[in-house]
Every structure is written in C-alpha cells, then in structure tokens.
PDB file of C-alpha atoms in Angstrom:
ATOM      1  CA  MET A   1     114.486  82.437  91.452  1.00  0.00           C
ATOM      2  CA  HIS A   2     117.611  84.361  92.406  1.00  0.00           C
ATOM      3  CA  TYR A   3     116.639  87.154  90.041  1.00  0.00           C
ATOM      4  CA  ARG A   4     113.205  87.386  91.591  1.00  0.00           C
ATOM      5  CA  ASN A   5     114.632  87.727  95.092  1.00  0.00           C
ATOM      6  CA  LEU A   6     116.877  90.485  93.837  1.00  0.00           C
ATOM      7  CA  ILE A   7     113.882  92.406  92.534  1.00  0.00           C
ATOM      8  CA  ILE A   8     112.023  91.984  95.786  1.00  0.00           C
ATOM      9  CA  SER A   9     114.928  93.207  97.877  1.00  0.00           C
ATOM     10  CA  LYS A  10     115.407  96.175  95.580  1.00  0.00           C
ATOM     11  CA  LEU A  11     111.732  97.135  95.950  1.00  0.00           C
ATOM     12  CA  GLU A  12     112.055  96.699  99.679  1.00  0.00           C
ATOM     13  CA  GLN A  13     115.036  99.075  99.786  1.00  0.00           C
ATOM     14  CA  MET A  14     113.143 101.700  97.849  1.00  0.00           C
ATOM     15  CA  GLY A  15     110.225 101.376 100.248  1.00  0.00           C
ATOM     16  CA  CYS A  16     112.580 101.688 103.177  1.00  0.00           C
ATOM     17  CA  ARG A  17     113.964 104.995 101.951  1.00  0.00           C
ATOM     18  CA  VAL A  18     110.468 106.361 101.349  1.00  0.00           C
ATOM     19  CA  GLY A  19     109.259 105.082 104.721  1.00  0.00           C
ATOM     20  CA  GLN A  20     112.013 106.997 106.476  1.00  0.00           C
ATOM     21  CA  SER A  21     111.111 110.299 104.912  1.00  0.00           C
ATOM     22  CA  LEU A  22     107.379 109.725 105.312  1.00  0.00           C
ATOM     23  CA  SER A  23     107.735 109.085 109.010  1.00  0.00           C
ATOM     24  CA  GLU A  24     109.689 112.317 109.390  1.00  0.00           C
ATOM     25  CA  ARG A  25     106.910 114.153 107.690  1.00  0.00           C
ATOM     26  CA  PHE A  26     104.014 112.535 109.537  1.00  0.00           C
ATOM     27  CA  THR A  27     105.551 113.073 112.987  1.00  0.00           C
ATOM     28  CA  ARG A  28     106.261 116.741 112.435  1.00  0.00           C
ATOM     29  CA  ASP A  29     103.727 117.920 115.014  1.00  0.00           C
ATOM     30  CA  SER A  30     103.363 114.897 117.259  1.00  0.00           C
ATOM     31  CA  PRO A  31     104.959 114.533 120.696  1.00  0.00           C
ATOM     32  CA  ARG A  32     107.770 112.091 121.412  1.00  0.00           C
ATOM     33  CA  PHE A  33     106.861 108.465 121.689  1.00  0.00           C
ATOM     34  CA  GLY A  34     107.020 106.852 125.111  1.00  0.00           C
ATOM     35  CA  SER A  35     107.477 103.234 124.201  1.00  0.00           C
ATOM     36  CA  GLU A  36     107.872 100.782 121.395  1.00  0.00           C
ATOM     37  CA  LEU A  37     104.133 100.082 121.472  1.00  0.00           C
ATOM     38  CA  ASP A  38     103.407 103.770 120.885  1.00  0.00           C
ATOM     39  CA  ILE A  39     105.568 103.668 117.803  1.00  0.00           C
ATOM     40  CA  ILE A  40     103.800 100.613 116.449  1.00  0.00           C
ATOM     41  CA  LYS A  41     100.458 102.257 117.187  1.00  0.00           C
ATOM     42  CA  PHE A  42     101.588 105.291 115.269  1.00  0.00           C
ATOM     43  CA  ILE A  43     102.418 103.032 112.320  1.00  0.00           C
ATOM     44  CA  CYS A  44      98.986 101.434 112.468  1.00  0.00           C
ATOM     45  CA  LYS A  45      97.114 104.705 112.723  1.00  0.00           C
ATOM     46  CA  GLU A  46      98.652 107.847 111.274  1.00  0.00           C
ATOM     47  CA  PHE A  47     101.182 106.191 109.028  1.00  0.00           C
ATOM     48  CA  TRP A  48      98.670 103.793 107.490  1.00  0.00           C
ATOM     49  CA  VAL A  49      96.095 106.556 107.066  1.00  0.00           C
ATOM     50  CA  GLY A  50      98.722 108.741 105.440  1.00  0.00           C
ATOM     51  CA  THR A  51      99.760 106.090 102.950  1.00  0.00           C
ATOM     52  CA  PHE A  52      96.651 103.954 102.408  1.00  0.00           C
ATOM     53  CA  LYS A  53      93.846 106.247 103.643  1.00  0.00           C
ATOM     54  CA  LYS A  54      92.664 103.727 106.202  1.00  0.00           C
ATOM     55  CA  GLN A  55      93.700 102.313 109.558  1.00  0.00           C
ATOM     56  CA  VAL A  56      95.079  98.878 110.143  1.00  0.00           C
ATOM     57  CA  ASP A  57      92.308  96.476 111.082  1.00  0.00           C
ATOM     58  CA  ASN A  58      94.019  94.455 113.724  1.00  0.00           C
ATOM     59  CA  LEU A  59      97.257  94.551 115.675  1.00  0.00           C
ATOM     60  CA  ARG A  60      98.591  91.661 117.731  1.00  0.00           C
ATOM     61  CA  THR A  61     101.745  91.158 119.710  1.00  0.00           C
ATOM     62  CA  ASN A  62     103.415  88.479 121.804  1.00  0.00           C
ATOM     63  CA  HIS A  63     105.061  91.141 124.059  1.00  0.00           C
ATOM     64  CA  LEU A  64     108.469  89.864 123.028  1.00  0.00           C
ATOM     65  CA  GLY A  65     108.934  92.301 120.198  1.00  0.00           C
ATOM     66  CA  VAL A  66     106.945  90.494 117.544  1.00  0.00           C
ATOM     67  CA  TYR A  67     103.994  92.422 116.187  1.00  0.00           C
ATOM     68  CA  VAL A  68     101.480  91.259 113.640  1.00  0.00           C
ATOM     69  CA  ILE A  69      99.670  93.892 111.611  1.00  0.00           C
ATOM     70  CA  LEU A  70      96.558  92.686 109.852  1.00  0.00           C
ATOM     71  CA  ASP A  71      94.881  94.666 107.103  1.00  0.00           C
ATOM     72  CA  SER A  72      91.806  92.905 105.793  1.00  0.00           C
ATOM     73  CA  ARG A  73      91.369  95.163 102.769  1.00  0.00           C
ATOM     74  CA  PHE A  74      94.885  95.990 101.721  1.00  0.00           C
ATOM     75  CA  LYS A  75      94.752  98.860  99.243  1.00  0.00           C
ATOM     76  CA  LEU A  76      97.173  97.483  96.685  1.00  0.00           C
ATOM     77  CA  LEU A  77      95.376  94.162  96.487  1.00  0.00           C
ATOM     78  CA  THR A  78      91.702  95.159  96.515  1.00  0.00           C
ATOM     79  CA  HIS A  79      91.594  95.693  92.767  1.00  0.00           C
ATOM     80  CA  MET A  80      93.215  92.414  91.940  1.00  0.00           C
ATOM     81  CA  SER A  81      91.207  89.575  93.274  1.00  0.00           C
ATOM     82  CA  ALA A  82      88.918  88.523  96.074  1.00  0.00           C
ATOM     83  CA  GLY A  83      90.068  84.977  96.483  1.00  0.00           C
ATOM     84  CA  ASP A  84      92.931  82.743  95.476  1.00  0.00           C
ATOM     85  CA  GLN A  85      93.393  84.028  91.950  1.00  0.00           C
ATOM     86  CA  TYR A  86      96.775  85.734  91.350  1.00  0.00           C
ATOM     87  CA  LEU A  87      97.945  84.665  94.826  1.00  0.00           C
ATOM     88  CA  GLU A  88     101.417  83.764  93.580  1.00  0.00           C
ATOM     89  CA  ALA A  89     101.981  87.323  92.326  1.00  0.00           C
ATOM     90  CA  ALA A  90     101.114  88.972  95.633  1.00  0.00           C
ATOM     91  CA  PRO A  91     104.621  89.021  97.221  1.00  0.00           C
ATOM     92  CA  LYS A  92     105.879  91.382  94.531  1.00  0.00           C
ATOM     93  CA  TYR A  93     103.250  93.918  95.489  1.00  0.00           C
ATOM     94  CA  LEU A  94     103.993  93.698  99.190  1.00  0.00           C
ATOM     95  CA  ALA A  95     107.757  94.085  99.177  1.00  0.00           C
ATOM     96  CA  TYR A  96     107.584  97.846  98.835  1.00  0.00           C
ATOM     97  CA  THR A  97     105.168  98.175 101.745  1.00  0.00           C
ATOM     98  CA  CYS A  98     107.356  95.960 103.946  1.00  0.00           C
ATOM     99  CA  GLY A  99     110.132  98.388 103.173  1.00  0.00           C
ATOM    100  CA  LEU A 100     107.923 101.346 104.079  1.00  0.00           C
ATOM    101  CA  VAL A 101     107.261  99.925 107.517  1.00  0.00           C
ATOM    102  CA  ARG A 102     110.868  98.946 108.088  1.00  0.00           C
ATOM    103  CA  GLY A 103     112.061 102.394 107.013  1.00  0.00           C
ATOM    104  CA  ALA A 104     109.589 104.137 109.291  1.00  0.00           C
ATOM    105  CA  LEU A 105     110.690 102.016 112.238  1.00  0.00           C
ATOM    106  CA  ALA A 106     114.327 102.574 111.418  1.00  0.00           C
ATOM    107  CA  SER A 107     113.872 106.310 111.625  1.00  0.00           C
ATOM    108  CA  PHE A 108     112.656 105.872 115.214  1.00  0.00           C
ATOM    109  CA  GLY A 109     115.724 103.819 115.997  1.00  0.00           C
ATOM    110  CA  ILE A 110     114.181 100.365 115.796  1.00  0.00           C
ATOM    111  CA  ASN A 111     115.935  97.814 113.674  1.00  0.00           C
ATOM    112  CA  SER A 112     113.482  95.259 112.449  1.00  0.00           C
ATOM    113  CA  VAL A 113     112.668  92.607 109.928  1.00  0.00           C
ATOM    114  CA  VAL A 114     109.311  92.968 108.242  1.00  0.00           C
ATOM    115  CA  THR A 115     107.726  90.160 106.306  1.00  0.00           C
ATOM    116  CA  ALA A 116     104.338  89.926 104.711  1.00  0.00           C
ATOM    117  CA  GLU A 117     102.068  87.060 103.867  1.00  0.00           C
ATOM    118  CA  VAL A 118      98.781  86.789 102.064  1.00  0.00           C
ATOM    119  CA  SER A 119      96.531  83.810 102.532  1.00  0.00           C
ATOM    120  CA  SER A 120      93.455  85.083 100.765  1.00  0.00           C
ATOM    121  CA  MET A 121      93.391  88.085  98.518  1.00  0.00           C
ATOM    122  CA  PRO A 122      92.553  91.434  99.719  1.00  0.00           C
ATOM    123  CA  SER A 123      93.751  90.682 103.262  1.00  0.00           C
ATOM    124  CA  CYS A 124      97.390  90.856 104.205  1.00  0.00           C
ATOM    125  CA  LYS A 125      99.391  90.074 107.302  1.00  0.00           C
ATOM    126  CA  MET A 126     102.679  91.745 108.187  1.00  0.00           C
ATOM    127  CA  SER A 127     104.993  90.551 110.908  1.00  0.00           C
ATOM    128  CA  VAL A 128     107.452  92.947 112.479  1.00  0.00           C
TER     129      VAL A 128
ATOM    130  CA  MET B   1      62.267  92.846  80.903  1.00  0.00           C
ATOM    131  CA  THR B   2      65.327  90.773  80.321  1.00  0.00           C
ATOM    132  CA  ILE B   3      68.994  91.211  79.679  1.00  0.00           C
ATOM    133  CA  TYR B   4      70.228  88.604  77.247  1.00  0.00           C
ATOM    134  CA  ASN B   5      73.957  88.911  76.821  1.00  0.00           C
ATOM    135  CA  MET B   6      76.911  91.267  76.808  1.00  0.00           C
ATOM    136  CA  TYR B   7      80.059  91.749  74.768  1.00  0.00           C
ATOM    137  CA  ILE B   8      83.078  93.933  75.459  1.00  0.00           C
ATOM    138  CA  PHE B   9      85.426  94.592  72.558  1.00  0.00           C
ATOM    139  CA  ASP B  10      88.684  96.471  72.532  1.00  0.00           C
ATOM    140  CA  ARG B  11      89.685  99.014  69.900  1.00  0.00           C
ATOM    141  CA  ASN B  12      91.107  96.368  67.615  1.00  0.00           C
ATOM    142  CA  GLY B  13      88.104  94.117  67.667  1.00  0.00           C
ATOM    143  CA  THR B  14      89.308  91.504  70.140  1.00  0.00           C
ATOM    144  CA  CYS B  15      86.486  90.291  72.289  1.00  0.00           C
ATOM    145  CA  LEU B  16      87.650  90.955  75.842  1.00  0.00           C
ATOM    146  CA  PHE B  17      84.646  89.590  77.564  1.00  0.00           C
ATOM    147  CA  TYR B  18      81.436  87.801  76.789  1.00  0.00           C
ATOM    148  CA  GLN B  19      78.689  86.656  79.059  1.00  0.00           C
ATOM    149  CA  GLU B  20      75.175  85.519  78.515  1.00  0.00           C
ATOM    150  CA  TRP B  21      72.405  85.482  81.088  1.00  0.00           C
ATOM    151  CA  GLN B  22      69.447  84.392  79.057  1.00  0.00           C
ATOM    152  CA  ARG B  23      69.887  83.362  75.514  1.00  0.00           C
ATOM    153  CA  ASN B  24      67.480  80.876  74.047  1.00  0.00           C
ATOM    154  CA  LYS B  25      68.731  80.733  70.499  1.00  0.00           C
ATOM    155  CA  SER B  26      72.376  80.291  69.629  1.00  0.00           C
ATOM    156  CA  SER B  27      73.870  81.812  66.517  1.00  0.00           C
ATOM    157  CA  GLY B  28      74.829  78.407  65.165  1.00  0.00           C
ATOM    158  CA  MET B  29      78.460  79.310  64.586  1.00  0.00           C
ATOM    159  CA  PRO B  30      81.666  79.061  66.605  1.00  0.00           C
ATOM    160  CA  GLN B  31      81.966  81.740  69.258  1.00  0.00           C
ATOM    161  CA  GLU B  32      85.057  83.256  67.647  1.00  0.00           C
ATOM    162  CA  GLU B  33      83.146  83.771  64.408  1.00  0.00           C
ATOM    163  CA  GLU B  34      80.228  85.254  66.245  1.00  0.00           C
ATOM    164  CA  PHE B  35      82.491  87.808  67.955  1.00  0.00           C
ATOM    165  CA  LYS B  36      83.960  88.827  64.612  1.00  0.00           C
ATOM    166  CA  LEU B  37      80.528  89.177  63.094  1.00  0.00           C
ATOM    167  CA  MET B  38      79.314  91.248  66.006  1.00  0.00           C
ATOM    168  CA  TYR B  39      82.326  93.527  65.891  1.00  0.00           C
ATOM    169  CA  GLY B  40      81.941  93.907  62.140  1.00  0.00           C
ATOM    170  CA  LEU B  41      78.313  94.870  62.560  1.00  0.00           C
ATOM    171  CA  ILE B  42      79.093  97.461  65.210  1.00  0.00           C
ATOM    172  CA  PHE B  43      81.932  98.851  63.152  1.00  0.00           C
ATOM    173  CA  SER B  44      79.795  99.167  60.016  1.00  0.00           C
ATOM    174  CA  ILE B  45      76.851 100.704  61.815  1.00  0.00           C
ATOM    175  CA  LYS B  46      79.107 103.266  63.404  1.00  0.00           C
ATOM    176  CA  SER B  47      80.547 104.428  60.122  1.00  0.00           C
ATOM    177  CA  PHE B  48      77.172 104.197  58.408  1.00  0.00           C
ATOM    178  CA  VAL B  49      75.507 106.320  61.060  1.00  0.00           C
ATOM    179  CA  SER B  50      78.193 108.973  61.045  1.00  0.00           C
ATOM    180  CA  ARG B  51      78.166 109.239  57.224  1.00  0.00           C
ATOM    181  CA  MET B  52      74.421 109.290  56.788  1.00  0.00           C
ATOM    182  CA  SER B  53      73.636 111.727  59.555  1.00  0.00           C
ATOM    183  CA  PRO B  54      72.196 114.942  58.132  1.00  0.00           C
ATOM    184  CA  VAL B  55      73.341 116.935  61.172  1.00  0.00           C
ATOM    185  CA  ASP B  56      76.366 117.022  63.419  1.00  0.00           C
ATOM    186  CA  PHE B  57      75.815 115.019  66.547  1.00  0.00           C
ATOM    187  CA  LYS B  58      77.754 114.088  69.604  1.00  0.00           C
ATOM    188  CA  ASP B  59      76.724 110.631  70.692  1.00  0.00           C
ATOM    189  CA  GLY B  60      76.750 108.707  67.449  1.00  0.00           C
ATOM    190  CA  PHE B  61      75.245 105.273  67.443  1.00  0.00           C
ATOM    191  CA  THR B  62      73.649 104.323  70.775  1.00  0.00           C
ATOM    192  CA  ASN B  63      71.144 101.529  70.174  1.00  0.00           C
ATOM    193  CA  PHE B  64      68.894  99.762  67.686  1.00  0.00           C
ATOM    194  CA  ASN B  65      65.739  97.690  67.882  1.00  0.00           C
ATOM    195  CA  THR B  66      64.555  94.691  65.960  1.00  0.00           C
ATOM    196  CA  ASN B  67      61.140  93.180  66.445  1.00  0.00           C
ATOM    197  CA  PHE B  68      62.384  91.045  69.280  1.00  0.00           C
ATOM    198  CA  TYR B  69      65.366  92.592  70.941  1.00  0.00           C
ATOM    199  CA  LYS B  70      67.193  95.826  71.524  1.00  0.00           C
ATOM    200  CA  LEU B  71      70.929  96.305  71.246  1.00  0.00           C
ATOM    201  CA  HIS B  72      72.565  98.945  73.431  1.00  0.00           C
ATOM    202  CA  PHE B  73      75.960 100.284  72.549  1.00  0.00           C
ATOM    203  CA  PHE B  74      78.412 102.428  74.471  1.00  0.00           C
ATOM    204  CA  GLU B  75      81.876 103.525  73.467  1.00  0.00           C
ATOM    205  CA  PRO B  76      84.155 105.489  75.780  1.00  0.00           C
ATOM    206  CA  PRO B  77      86.770 107.754  74.144  1.00  0.00           C
ATOM    207  CA  SER B  78      89.419 105.051  74.461  1.00  0.00           C
ATOM    208  CA  GLY B  79      87.604 103.047  71.817  1.00  0.00           C
ATOM    209  CA  LEU B  80      86.415 100.170  73.954  1.00  0.00           C
ATOM    210  CA  LYS B  81      83.010  98.893  72.905  1.00  0.00           C
ATOM    211  CA  PHE B  82      80.296  97.744  75.256  1.00  0.00           C
ATOM    212  CA  VAL B  83      77.386  95.909  73.660  1.00  0.00           C
ATOM    213  CA  LEU B  84      74.366  94.710  75.577  1.00  0.00           C
ATOM    214  CA  ASN B  85      71.313  92.924  74.223  1.00  0.00           C
ATOM    215  CA  THR B  86      68.020  93.251  76.052  1.00  0.00           C
ATOM    216  CA  SER B  87      64.335  92.772  75.410  1.00  0.00           C
ATOM    217  CA  LEU B  88      62.431  95.597  73.701  1.00  0.00           C
ATOM    218  CA  ASN B  89      60.772  97.213  76.685  1.00  0.00           C
ATOM    219  CA  VAL B  90      64.044  98.341  78.298  1.00  0.00           C
ATOM    220  CA  GLU B  91      64.825 102.060  78.521  1.00  0.00           C
ATOM    221  CA  SER B  92      68.198 103.409  77.445  1.00  0.00           C
ATOM    222  CA  LEU B  93      70.963 101.669  79.372  1.00  0.00           C
ATOM    223  CA  ARG B  94      73.580 104.216  78.466  1.00  0.00           C
ATOM    224  CA  GLU B  95      74.220 105.199  82.053  1.00  0.00           C
ATOM    225  CA  SER B  96      74.464 101.616  83.169  1.00  0.00           C
ATOM    226  CA  LEU B  97      77.018 100.884  80.486  1.00  0.00           C
ATOM    227  CA  GLN B  98      78.903 104.010  81.446  1.00  0.00           C
ATOM    228  CA  TYR B  99      78.908 102.774  85.036  1.00  0.00           C
ATOM    229  CA  THR B 100      80.148  99.379  83.914  1.00  0.00           C
ATOM    230  CA  TYR B 101      83.049 101.098  82.257  1.00  0.00           C
ATOM    231  CA  ASN B 102      83.857 103.634  85.002  1.00  0.00           C
ATOM    232  CA  SER B 103      83.363 101.627  88.087  1.00  0.00           C
ATOM    233  CA  ILE B 104      83.853  98.032  87.052  1.00  0.00           C
ATOM    234  CA  TYR B 105      86.151  97.881  84.041  1.00  0.00           C
ATOM    235  CA  VAL B 106      88.467 100.674  85.178  1.00  0.00           C
ATOM    236  CA  GLU B 107      88.504  99.582  88.819  1.00  0.00           C
ATOM    237  CA  TYR B 108      89.055  95.888  88.377  1.00  0.00           C
ATOM    238  CA  VAL B 109      90.827  95.556  85.053  1.00  0.00           C
ATOM    239  CA  VAL B 110      92.742  98.773  84.453  1.00  0.00           C
ATOM    240  CA  LYS B 111      93.792  99.093  88.083  1.00  0.00           C
ATOM    241  CA  ASN B 112      94.843  95.487  88.256  1.00  0.00           C
ATOM    242  CA  PRO B 113      98.443  95.291  87.057  1.00  0.00           C
ATOM    243  CA  LEU B 114      98.080  91.572  86.438  1.00  0.00           C
ATOM    244  CA  CYS B 115      95.356  91.991  83.827  1.00  0.00           C
ATOM    245  CA  SER B 116      96.688  92.596  80.386  1.00  0.00           C
ATOM    246  CA  LEU B 117      94.649  95.203  78.573  1.00  0.00           C
ATOM    247  CA  ASN B 118      94.262  93.726  75.124  1.00  0.00           C
ATOM    248  CA  ALA B 119      93.590  90.108  75.905  1.00  0.00           C
ATOM    249  CA  PRO B 120      90.405  88.492  77.145  1.00  0.00           C
ATOM    250  CA  ILE B 121      89.754  89.358  80.762  1.00  0.00           C
ATOM    251  CA  LYS B 122      90.587  86.589  83.197  1.00  0.00           C
ATOM    252  CA  SER B 123      90.020  88.353  86.497  1.00  0.00           C
ATOM    253  CA  GLU B 124      87.453  86.521  88.582  1.00  0.00           C
ATOM    254  CA  LEU B 125      86.789  89.640  90.611  1.00  0.00           C
ATOM    255  CA  PHE B 126      85.798  91.587  87.511  1.00  0.00           C
ATOM    256  CA  LYS B 127      83.443  88.869  86.350  1.00  0.00           C
ATOM    257  CA  GLU B 128      81.858  88.612  89.744  1.00  0.00           C
ATOM    258  CA  LYS B 129      81.330  92.371  90.130  1.00  0.00           C
ATOM    259  CA  LEU B 130      79.912  92.716  86.648  1.00  0.00           C
ATOM    260  CA  ASP B 131      77.546  89.816  87.131  1.00  0.00           C
ATOM    261  CA  THR B 132      76.274  91.217  90.424  1.00  0.00           C
ATOM    262  CA  TYR B 133      75.780  94.634  88.887  1.00  0.00           C
ATOM    263  CA  ILE B 134      73.885  93.387  85.841  1.00  0.00           C
ATOM    264  CA  ARG B 135      71.703  91.116  87.947  1.00  0.00           C
ATOM    265  CA  GLY B 136      70.916  94.086  90.164  1.00  0.00           C
ATOM    266  CA  LEU B 137      69.699  96.291  87.328  1.00  0.00           C
ATOM    267  CA  PRO B 138      65.941  96.966  87.231  1.00  0.00           C
ATOM    268  CA  ALA B 139      65.957  95.808  83.613  1.00  0.00           C
ATOM    269  CA  PHE B 140      67.199  92.328  84.489  1.00  0.00           C
TER     270      PHE B 140
END
C-alpha cells in the first residue's frame, strides 16, 4: 500500500511540473486575472481544452475556496470502461491530472490540494 | 440475412474473443478445441491460397462459401484475425470488419492500458460496443 501511494505522489509531482509550464504557455496572450474565480474558470475552459480538447462539464463551489470540477467524459477514462469495471484502477490514472491542476494553480500563486474521485467510469470529479 | 458468430484471434492463435448471435448447431466439442480447429483452418487456408495463386495478389484470402454459410475473414497487418460467419446472401463484410478493428478493437482494447493484448478480452465496454455495432449492421 505504501509503495502504491509513493507511485501516486510521484505521478502527481510530474503532473504538477507540467501543469506549471502549460499554464505559462496557455496564458501567454490573455489579460491578468481579476479574482480566484477567474483563475478557476480559466482552468475549466482554456486549460482543459488545451489538454483534453474539451471543456469541463460542470463547476461548483461553496464560496469558501472549495471548487468541484466535474467532467462527465474524462478523456483518460473513456476508453476503459463505461461502468464499474476497472474502477479500482482509476486513481492511478487521475493522479497526474490532479498534479496538472495543482501545478497550474500554483503558477498563479494559489496553493491548493487537488483530489479526484470516480464513482462511475468515464465521469470524474475533482475537488480543489 | 443473418450473422451467426464471430471469432477474433491474435497472431499466435489465441482466441481473444468469441461471440455468437445465432447459432443453431454446436460443433460438439469443447470450445477450446473449436478455437484451435478454427485457427488451424484459417492458417491452412491462408498458406494454401497464397501458394496456389497463379498471380500476385494483395488481399489474400477474404471469404469462402459452403452451401449454408459464408465465412468472412479480415487480417490487419499486425496479424490479428477477424472471422465472421454469416448466411449466404450477405455481401462482402470486409469494410465492416475493418471498422471493427479500427474503431472498436483499437479504441477500446489497444487504448485501454488495463487490457492485456494477448489474452482474452475482458473489457465490458468493448463487448458492448461490438455487440451494438454488429446488431446495427444491415446484414444482421
């Protein structure tokens, strides 16, 4: 179990590094962001389009700094299963993406914790 | 017009996938044996056809008829073998088999890291997509 966590955190770190550079690249011509919400919106729109060629399907927030990003056809999972099969393997394929989001946020000066959960296969929920 | 059953073999003769839609008569042998026999047949016909051909040709073996059914065969360059049995009045299903390979096998087996490539296919998604596609064919 310990070994598995190590792998996941390693993947997450790699994603984080990539997320930082991607966000630099995607924001090259955009104006400065006014608020935290703008930054999250940027993640859901341009950043998601840039990495997964689609926008996030749903974004929710409790206005206390917790955001929930919902993608109902998450690119990395659509080829795997459309139900409960392979559910236990899903976290491994999400760690990198969590890192991407965290890295992108970090480059705008927001420290965050990103976690992902999958309840049914191609859809995926990320909490920031 | 009916589609009876389908086999997918890998290059080494393992049966990756088998499904039947309408099959009234069973072969009367264990399924494992039947797969081996089928693969052996395909293998022999392929070499027979390529040796006996009086001219150079590109496609090789594509299908054969008996009095009661027609067997369609498709082999992509990677050596996978798709075999589909239908009733006699069905036109060539080459394109359909090609589609099965391109858009179903590659999408849902090759692009799924959890599917091992030389063992029978377990992915439910693959089975579901294939079944829907075959049922949707005009020949079904």
